[in-house]
Tab-separated table of C-alpha atoms and ligand atoms in Angstrom:
chain	number	residue	atom	x	y	z
A	1	ALA	CA	5.778	-11.867	24.384
A	2	ALA	CA	4.382	-9.183	22.067
A	3	LYS	CA	3.827	-11.869	19.450
A	4	VAL	CA	1.585	-13.970	21.683
A	5	PHE	CA	-1.132	-11.306	21.648
A	6	ASN	CA	-1.639	-11.503	17.902
A	7	SER	CA	-0.836	-15.156	17.417
A	8	ARG	CA	-3.175	-17.103	15.181
A	9	LEU	CA	-5.597	-14.207	14.631
A	10	LEU	CA	-5.123	-14.716	10.887
A	11	ASP	CA	-4.239	-18.408	11.017
A	12	GLY	CA	-3.932	-19.855	7.495
A	13	ILE	CA	-5.347	-16.718	5.829
A	14	HIS	CA	-3.766	-16.056	2.421
A	15	MET	CA	-2.885	-12.421	2.082
A	16	THR	CA	-1.149	-10.047	-0.295
A	17	ILE	CA	0.419	-6.767	0.778
A	18	THR	CA	1.905	-4.124	-1.536
A	19	ALA	CA	4.644	-1.937	-0.112
A	20	GLY	CA	7.159	0.739	-0.985
A	21	PRO	CA	7.291	3.135	-3.905
A	22	THR	CA	7.084	2.327	-7.588
A	23	ARG	CA	9.540	3.623	-10.172
A	24	GLU	CA	8.332	4.773	-13.564
A	25	ALA	CA	11.100	4.763	-16.139
A	26	ILE	CA	11.843	7.870	-18.204
A	27	ASP	CA	14.841	6.284	-19.932
A	28	PRO	CA	17.356	3.540	-18.999
A	29	VAL	CA	18.912	5.665	-16.225
A	30	ARG	CA	16.073	7.873	-14.937
A	31	TYR	CA	12.713	7.425	-13.263
A	32	ILE	CA	9.852	9.141	-11.435
A	33	SER	CA	9.217	7.939	-7.899
A	34	ASN	CA	8.426	9.124	-4.339
A	35	HIS	CA	9.823	9.045	-0.797
A	36	SER	CA	8.046	5.911	0.440
A	37	SER	CA	10.430	3.733	2.499
A	38	GLY	CA	8.221	0.642	2.548
A	39	LYS	CA	8.470	0.447	6.361
A	40	MET	CA	4.719	0.395	7.006
A	41	GLY	CA	4.019	-2.354	4.466
A	42	TYR	CA	6.927	-4.484	5.680
A	43	ALA	CA	5.782	-4.017	9.297
A	44	LEU	CA	2.284	-5.140	8.280
A	45	ALA	CA	3.707	-8.186	6.503
A	46	ALA	CA	5.702	-9.144	9.609
A	47	ALA	CA	2.716	-8.590	11.916
A	48	ALA	CA	0.408	-10.603	9.654
A	49	ALA	CA	2.913	-13.482	9.461
A	50	ASP	CA	3.141	-13.398	13.275
A	51	ALA	CA	-0.651	-13.672	13.330
A	52	GLY	CA	-0.455	-16.864	11.261
A	53	ALA	CA	-1.212	-15.462	7.793
A	54	ILE	CA	0.430	-16.793	4.620
A	55	VAL	CA	1.848	-13.525	3.313
A	56	THR	CA	2.991	-12.459	-0.148
A	57	LEU	CA	4.700	-9.071	0.024
A	58	ILE	CA	4.788	-7.334	-3.351
A	59	SER	CA	7.466	-4.744	-2.950
A	60	GLY	CA	8.692	-1.807	-4.949
A	61	PRO	CA	12.376	-0.905	-4.540
A	62	THR	CA	13.279	-0.558	-0.830
A	63	ASN	CA	16.335	-1.140	1.340
A	64	LEU	CA	14.470	-3.369	3.776
A	65	PRO	CA	15.094	-7.046	4.538
A	66	CYS	CA	12.224	-9.441	3.862
A	67	PRO	CA	10.422	-10.288	7.127
A	68	GLU	CA	10.631	-13.896	8.331
A	69	ARG	CA	8.061	-16.341	6.957
A	70	VAL	CA	7.027	-13.853	4.254
A	71	THR	CA	7.312	-14.455	0.489
A	72	ARG	CA	8.551	-11.318	-1.263
A	73	VAL	CA	7.963	-10.532	-4.917
A	74	ASP	CA	10.096	-7.635	-6.149
A	75	VAL	CA	8.639	-5.230	-8.679
A	76	ILE	CA	9.644	-1.871	-10.124
A	77	SER	CA	6.729	-0.123	-11.826
A	78	ALA	CA	3.028	0.228	-11.049
A	79	GLN	CA	2.216	-1.999	-14.020
A	80	ASN	CA	4.598	-4.695	-12.671
A	81	MET	CA	2.959	-4.339	-9.247
A	82	LEU	CA	-0.527	-4.783	-10.703
A	83	GLU	CA	0.520	-7.938	-12.617
A	84	ALA	CA	2.159	-9.455	-9.534
A	85	THR	CA	-0.924	-8.602	-7.467
A	86	GLU	CA	-3.349	-10.113	-9.991
A	87	ALA	CA	-1.285	-13.324	-9.964
A	88	THR	CA	-2.148	-13.754	-6.250
A	89	LEU	CA	-5.907	-13.235	-6.643
A	90	GLY	CA	-7.998	-16.371	-6.513
A	91	LYS	CA	-6.158	-17.604	-3.413
A	92	CYS	CA	-5.916	-14.213	-1.731
A	93	GLN	CA	-8.430	-13.641	1.114
A	94	LEU	CA	-7.057	-10.327	2.381
A	95	PHE	CA	-5.336	-7.598	0.366
A	96	ILE	CA	-3.652	-4.578	1.907
A	97	GLY	CA	-2.528	-1.896	-0.550
A	98	CYS	CA	0.173	-0.056	1.362
A	99	ALA	CA	2.378	0.852	-1.602
A	100	ALA	CA	2.870	4.454	-2.673
A	101	VAL	CA	2.001	3.709	-6.292
A	102	ALA	CA	3.024	6.417	-8.758
A	103	ASP	CA	-0.206	7.905	-10.090
A	104	TYR	CA	1.329	8.594	-13.523
A	105	ARG	CA	4.116	7.148	-15.659
A	106	PRO	CA	5.937	8.598	-18.654
A	107	ALA	CA	3.837	8.050	-21.775
A	108	ASN	CA	6.977	6.751	-23.489
A	109	THR	CA	10.153	5.275	-22.046
A	110	ALA	CA	13.136	6.271	-24.196
A	111	GLU	CA	15.277	3.303	-25.256
A	112	GLN	CA	18.470	5.308	-24.958
A	113	LYS	CA	19.556	7.855	-22.377
A	114	ILE	CA	17.905	11.152	-23.240
A	115	LYS	CA	20.399	13.892	-24.150
A	116	LYS	CA	19.771	17.348	-22.774
A	117	ASP	CA	18.647	19.864	-25.321
A	118	GLY	CA	17.455	23.405	-24.640
A	119	ASP	CA	16.645	25.137	-21.329
A	120	THR	CA	13.365	23.388	-20.589
A	121	MET	CA	11.948	19.980	-21.281
A	122	ARG	CA	8.584	18.264	-20.968
A	123	ILE	CA	7.665	14.703	-20.184
A	124	ASP	CA	4.146	13.557	-21.030
A	125	LEU	CA	2.630	11.365	-18.353
A	126	VAL	CA	-0.275	8.903	-18.464
A	127	ARG	CA	-2.371	7.538	-15.574
A	128	ASN	CA	-1.313	4.294	-13.962
A	129	PRO	CA	-3.895	1.614	-13.160
A	130	ASP	CA	-5.333	1.797	-9.619
A	131	ILE	CA	-4.184	-1.464	-8.039
A	132	VAL	CA	-6.262	-1.471	-4.851
A	133	SER	CA	-9.395	-0.477	-6.766
A	134	THR	CA	-8.767	-3.197	-9.376
A	135	VAL	CA	-8.522	-5.755	-6.550
A	136	ALA	CA	-11.707	-4.496	-4.879
A	137	HIS	CA	-13.653	-4.743	-8.152
A	138	HIS	CA	-12.287	-8.206	-9.067
A	139	SER	CA	-14.612	-11.223	-9.270
A	140	ALA	CA	-12.402	-13.069	-6.748
A	141	ARG	CA	-12.529	-10.091	-4.450
A	142	PRO	CA	-10.636	-10.486	-1.142
A	143	ILE	CA	-11.256	-8.268	1.881
A	144	THR	CA	-9.578	-5.124	0.551
A	145	VAL	CA	-7.774	-2.554	2.679
A	146	GLY	CA	-6.183	0.643	1.408
A	147	PHE	CA	-4.191	3.532	2.789
A	148	ALA	CA	-4.888	7.197	2.159
A	149	ALA	CA	-2.010	9.656	2.235
A	150	GLU	CA	-3.330	13.190	2.680
A	151	THR	CA	-1.932	16.587	3.661
A	152	GLN	CA	-5.353	18.171	4.371
A	153	ASP	CA	-8.982	17.168	5.048
A	154	LEU	CA	-7.719	13.719	6.047
A	155	ILE	CA	-10.963	12.025	7.082
A	156	ARG	CA	-13.118	13.482	4.311
A	157	TYR	CA	-10.699	12.522	1.526
A	158	ALA	CA	-10.092	9.096	3.062
A	159	ARG	CA	-13.834	8.384	3.288
A	160	GLY	CA	-14.138	9.396	-0.361
A	161	LYS	CA	-11.427	6.882	-1.304
A	162	LEU	CA	-13.063	4.174	0.841
A	163	GLU	CA	-16.257	4.625	-1.151
A	164	ASN	CA	-14.871	5.268	-4.652
A	165	LYS	CA	-12.427	2.362	-4.538
A	166	LYS	CA	-15.018	0.070	-2.885
A	167	LEU	CA	-12.704	-0.775	0.026
A	168	ASP	CA	-13.613	-2.582	3.237
A	169	LEU	CA	-11.312	-0.395	5.311
A	170	ILE	CA	-8.954	2.513	4.738
A	171	VAL	CA	-6.065	3.625	6.901
A	172	ALA	CA	-5.906	7.416	6.793
A	173	ASN	CA	-2.447	8.845	7.105
A	174	ASP	CA	-1.620	12.537	7.586
A	175	VAL	CA	1.566	13.007	5.570
A	176	SER	CA	1.863	16.757	6.234
A	177	ASN	CA	3.730	15.995	9.492
A	178	THR	CA	7.192	14.646	8.543
A	179	ALA	CA	7.649	12.981	11.976
A	180	ILE	CA	5.035	10.434	10.961
A	181	GLY	CA	4.022	8.681	7.783
A	182	PHE	CA	6.215	8.811	4.694
A	183	ASN	CA	9.752	7.624	5.344
A	184	ALA	CA	9.404	8.031	9.154
A	185	ASN	CA	9.690	5.373	11.872
A	186	ASP	CA	6.479	6.409	13.599
A	187	ASN	CA	2.983	6.712	12.272
A	188	ALA	CA	-0.403	7.902	13.557
A	189	VAL	CA	-3.508	6.912	11.623
A	190	THR	CA	-7.258	6.688	11.654
A	191	ALA	CA	-8.742	3.393	10.498
A	192	ILE	CA	-12.021	4.080	8.692
A	193	TRP	CA	-14.718	1.681	7.563
A	194	LYS	CA	-18.313	2.147	6.474
A	195	GLU	CA	-19.943	2.185	9.909
A	196	GLY	CA	-17.143	3.537	12.050
A	197	GLN	CA	-13.613	4.714	12.589
A	198	LEU	CA	-10.809	4.349	15.116
A	199	ALA	CA	-7.968	6.802	15.734
A	200	ILE	CA	-4.653	5.155	16.614
A	201	ALA	CA	-2.205	7.547	18.315
A	202	GLN	CA	1.415	8.015	17.210
A	203	MET	CA	3.577	4.933	17.782
A	204	GLY	CA	6.275	2.891	16.064
A	205	LYS	CA	5.277	1.323	12.741
A	206	ASN	CA	5.807	-2.226	14.092
A	207	GLN	CA	3.470	-1.636	17.020
A	208	LEU	CA	0.958	0.129	14.789
A	209	ALA	CA	1.072	-2.757	12.298
A	210	ALA	CA	0.216	-5.218	15.076
A	211	GLN	CA	-2.761	-3.054	16.086
A	212	LEU	CA	-3.993	-2.775	12.497
A	213	VAL	CA	-3.670	-6.535	11.950
A	214	ALA	CA	-5.629	-7.163	15.158
A	215	LEU	CA	-8.324	-4.687	14.091
A	216	ILE	CA	-8.642	-6.178	10.594
A	217	ALA	CA	-8.721	-9.721	11.987
A	218	LYS	CA	-11.450	-8.808	14.482
A	219	GLN	CA	-13.541	-6.927	11.910
A	220	PHE	CA	-13.361	-9.402	9.052
A	221	PHE	CA	-11.973	-12.780	10.148
A	222	THR	CA	-13.496	-13.509	13.542
A	223	ALA	CA	-16.497	-15.827	13.551
A	224	LYS	CA	-19.329	-13.753	14.967
A	225	ASN	CA	-21.707	-15.738	17.189
B	1	CTP	N1	-3.272	3.067	-5.042
B	1	CTP	C1	-3.171	2.013	-5.937
B	1	CTP	N2	-2.856	2.249	-7.235
B	1	CTP	C2	-2.655	3.507	-7.670
B	1	CTP	C3	-2.736	4.600	-6.774
B	1	CTP	C4	-3.053	4.337	-5.444
B	1	CTP	O1	-3.375	0.856	-5.533
B	1	CTP	N3	-2.350	3.707	-8.950
B	1	CTP	C5	-3.644	2.772	-3.655
B	1	CTP	C6	-2.590	3.035	-2.611
B	1	CTP	O2	-1.781	1.876	-2.414
B	1	CTP	C7	-3.436	3.318	-1.391
B	1	CTP	C8	-4.680	3.978	-1.963
B	1	CTP	O3	-4.715	3.611	-3.334
B	1	CTP	O4	-3.857	2.128	-0.749
B	1	CTP	C9	-4.732	5.463	-1.861
B	1	CTP	O5	-3.561	6.040	-2.414
B	1	CTP	P1	-3.478	7.613	-2.480
B	1	CTP	O6	-2.248	8.018	-3.225
B	1	CTP	O7	-3.702	8.166	-1.090
B	1	CTP	O8	-4.800	7.958	-3.302
B	1	CTP	P2	-5.107	8.153	-4.827
B	1	CTP	O9	-6.335	7.376	-5.124
B	1	CTP	O10	-3.921	7.878	-5.686
B	1	CTP	O11	-5.506	9.688	-4.917
B	1	CTP	P3	-4.599	11.020	-4.824
B	1	CTP	O12	-3.131	10.604	-4.826
B	1	CTP	O13	-4.986	11.800	-6.020
B	1	CTP	O14	-4.987	11.662	-3.508
B	2	CA	CA1	-1.841	8.774	-5.323
């Protein structure tokens, strides 16, 4: 019955969602990553498919099963994720960047396992490409939605990202509270767009995903008469 509410809101809309963490290789056995579970992105993919969208889920390493009627593309690094994302542009009408993309990667990946040597070590890091911003600045630009993970000044930082990345909407997520957000089952967010914002109280990620899909569909894919 829950599915009926959202049904067909995104009928036939081609969409791409990124989810989960990325892993940035240090050597063949080690990497830099983060605690993202992928739950929010997978919940969005399921909710969007329920709403009739044709969904490609570009996923970093997670332990989650692929939602029904969703095409999953597995990636490891931020660079892999960008390539897989770019391959969907052209057809893509709605992009949601939900992945916790590593901001930096090791400048060099060692070909062999690095042997320990000395009491300290350094790894030089270089900036990764910004996937959601690349999408938003692309000539075949879809409606572009991002997330903002913040531990302080949530709305101010999120509005800054909305503007700097040229997004249509950003979902601001307070990750200082471990009961919600990163790796939790629940989430509480504020959806922010240029002319307004909407706080969505704490609830399960599946329920929240359905609300976000409905909001995005209403804002950007409903014929306005
Ligand atoms: N993002 C991305 N590519 C990156 C980094 C982030 O696509 N290399 C996307 C995330 O998927 C999210 C949004 O940008 O939709 C915001 O991510 P966040 O980590 O909150 O912001 P950053 O711009 O990376 O800024 P910072 O981590 O410094 O706060
Ligand atoms: Ca970041």
